[in-house]
Structure formats: structure tokens, C-alpha cells
């Protein structure tokens, strides 16, 4: 422990009291110091990390996976106090999940209703689909041979029996065109792909990917306090359901570079069953719409090949077809200053697609001008002066940092369920007039009646340590609270005590 104290002394201001913490979660570490000293200094050598690794190994019993917090408190006179604890109420040390089954709007639980025509039947693949896919593959092979001097390297073909067995495991039937690909090529993991950047995954990998954890695909931001809680809608509107995950998204393709392509068996009202959607490092916000079907994507690849529209293979001998998914920009960030908001938005080229908007450093904002962004769902106002909160009905999340704003102007808003207020004054009675409100962060606000928050029908609540103390003293919590978060700086034992209180009270 003496070596850990020396680390803390180097990174805190010498001769001054302070607290140094390291949070250990899932093999990763994060550090915190308070009072705030600015960017962390001190020794960032491998020896320091080796020491912390040894400390975690010594403190974490076998099989213990909860977040571990280690704390060193210095008194500024050479004295040090050590403490450590495992997070009792959730993945994060400052978070307690009281209802793990709770989901925000558009975050569906597993067990979604089965779409028509998706049940596994064991019937053979549609011969017409096999013929159609076969013709496209034959043309692809011809172009590949002409451009590279060799045949493409496909995998081991699968049988109807293997397809039926895989579908029984997943509890669904794959689209006929995907079945045809497995019957004809097995996979194309060693090639660029008959679908362009995306390679057909081996059938067993598709099954294991689908069945791992919750069935279906994605849902990585489904936590009560996830950063991207509001689900944006993929373009074009209405084609893909606006959900964070789906039992009926089946990942069958990958580009081996952080992007995954799924067949969508439960599309939106304007979509097509079996359409292709993608998610990954190149997609920001929602999933991306790729193509109406497997054959539509294959046809697009062939159109490129017919024109010899290929890229250099860089000596690999592989065929690279420059068919890239459209990068739709759903975000906009604007510095407003003294300008009128309508003037600012007139300069935003993608304003009709914007679903997430950041407005910064405005002197005055009249939000009625947001009619220019008809798909807006997530609004963040930062460092503003006066804000007139006439919010469009489409907005579901508002983060508000302003010197002057009257929350009563939001009364009756039909869609606002996620509200963060920073640096302003909040009347609890105004929050009670928001019928959809379920996720609230008031840790940076001055609240007139903290005890009254217990009367709100909220599911996720973030408060400062002092605010939680007031609510605790009232002896009440919101009746349907699913998660609580403690913002700001707290000592380890304070957080443990707070967590145990919540778990005992709920």
C-alpha cells in the first residue's frame, strides 16, 4: 500500500490534502482525483500499471467480477488512509440498478413478437431463389476470374439439413436468398465478398452470434444510464424499426473491420423482410440501411464489376469493389452566439436529417425555430443565456445548460422522457407536468424541493451526493425507480453506504 500512496502523492498536489481513486471494471481502469487538480500528472510508466495490476489481483477474489474501487486519501501532512470496496449495486461504482428488467422507450426486451413467416419450417429452400442467386454468383465468378486471373475462394457449402438444424436452434427461418448462399458457397470469408465489403459468415458463427447473450443483435446502449439512450431512426424513414435491438436482426455478414451486417426479419412499415442493415464503427447513431435484399446488394456489386470499377488489391490478389454505404449525418453542432436560431439553422445543410443537435454559447434561444429540423429527437443546449423552451413535440431528450430558462414552458410536452438540467433552477412542480418524463439528471441544478422528487414517476434519477442526502432524509424514493446514479466526487465508503441504503429501501 505504501507504493500506491507514493503514486497518489505524485499525482495530487504536493503537501495538500486530496483523494486519489482508481476504478477497476472488466479489465480496464479509470482514475479520479479530487479536489480537481486538472489533467493527471505524475508517473504513467509501466511500473505504475504493473503495481495496480498486482493490487487488483490481491484484492479481487476468484470469480468476483464487480467493479472494484481503491482509494487513497492524503491528509497533506504525510498521512494516508486506504479504502477499497466492490460496487454493490451495478456495473458502475456510482450507479445502482434497482430493476434490471427496465428498458427506456425504443429499447425492447427479448421476447419480441414473432413476425409472420419467420418460424422455422424445415422446408427446402425456394428453388427460384437458388436459381436467381446462382445466376448472380456465376456472373460474379466470371468477373472475378477476368480481373484477378483466378476463381474466388469460397467456403464449404452447407446442406438443407444443416440449414434446418441451425434454424431450429435460432427459432427462425433465414431469408431464402441467404439460404441459397449457404447452399452454393458456404461462406466467402477469404474474399472481399459477393456483397462488397461484407463477407458471408460461416453458418455456425451466425448461430452462435445470434444466441450469445440476448437473442438477436445489438442493444449495446440499453443500460439505464447508457450514453446513447435515445434511439435515432435510420434513413430512409420508416424502413428500419426505431429500436435499439431486435430479436429478429440476424448478423450474417461482417467486413472484419468493426462493422456487421444483419438480415432484418421485422422491418419498419416501409421496409422489406430480409433487408440488410448494418452497425459498427462506421455507423453513427442508428443502424444503417444497406440494401433491400441480398440479391439487390449482389446486383449493385455486379454493376460495378461490369464497368471494371474496382480498386487496387495491394498485392493480395483479392477483388475490391468500391461499394460503400452512404454516410448519413444525423448530428449537427452549431455555435450560436448573438445570432438568431433560425439564421443558424438555415446554414445547416443536413437540417432535415438532423436528429441530434448541439447548440452552443447562445445569448438567446427561441426554440420555435427548430421546426427547421423536423426529425430532431435529442437536443443539447450548452452555455446559453436566455432560453425560451418552446420545444417541438418530436424532441425526446433535452440537456439544458442556461442562465435563464422556465421549465414550466415545457408543460404537457408529449414526448420528452430524458431531461438533464445544469446550472439552472428547477421547480419540482414543473417536472410533474411532463407526462413522459422517466430519466432525469438534476445533479448540476438547484432544485427547490428535492424531497418532492419522490412523487415523480421517474425510472432513472441522477443527483449529487448532497441531493441524495436530502432525499434520503425524507425517507422516500420514486415508487418505480429502476436506477440511481450519484454524480460528482464521493469517498468510497460514502458510495457504499448510499448503495446499501438504496438496495435496502427499494
PDB file of C-alpha atoms in Angstrom, residues 35 138 196 200 252 279 309 323 327 371 378 429 479 486:
ATOM      1  CA  UNK A  35     -10.302  18.279  -5.343  1.00  0.00           C
ATOM      2  CA  UNK A 138     -21.958 -17.252 -61.837  1.00  0.00           C
ATOM      3  CA  UNK A 196     -18.953  -5.935 -51.495  1.00  0.00           C
ATOM      4  CA  UNK A 200     -20.892 -14.162 -45.571  1.00  0.00           C
ATOM      5  CA  UNK A 252     -24.874 -12.963 -41.172  1.00  0.00           C
ATOM      6  CA  UNK A 279     -23.995  -1.449 -37.363  1.00  0.00           C
ATOM      7  CA  UNK A 309     -14.970  -0.221 -61.270  1.00  0.00           C
ATOM      8  CA  UNK A 323     -19.328  -0.141 -52.952  1.00  0.00           C
ATOM      9  CA  UNK A 327     -22.714   8.006 -44.597  1.00  0.00           C
ATOM     10  CA  UNK A 371     -39.310  23.474 -36.953  1.00  0.00           C
ATOM     11  CA  UNK A 378     -32.060  14.797 -28.985  1.00  0.00           C
ATOM     12  CA  UNK A 429     -43.721  21.030  -9.670  1.00  0.00           C
ATOM     13  CA  UNK A 479     -42.149   4.402  -6.477  1.00  0.00           C
ATOM     14  CA  UNK A 486     -24.610   9.564  -7.800  1.00  0.00           C
TER      15      UNK A 486
END
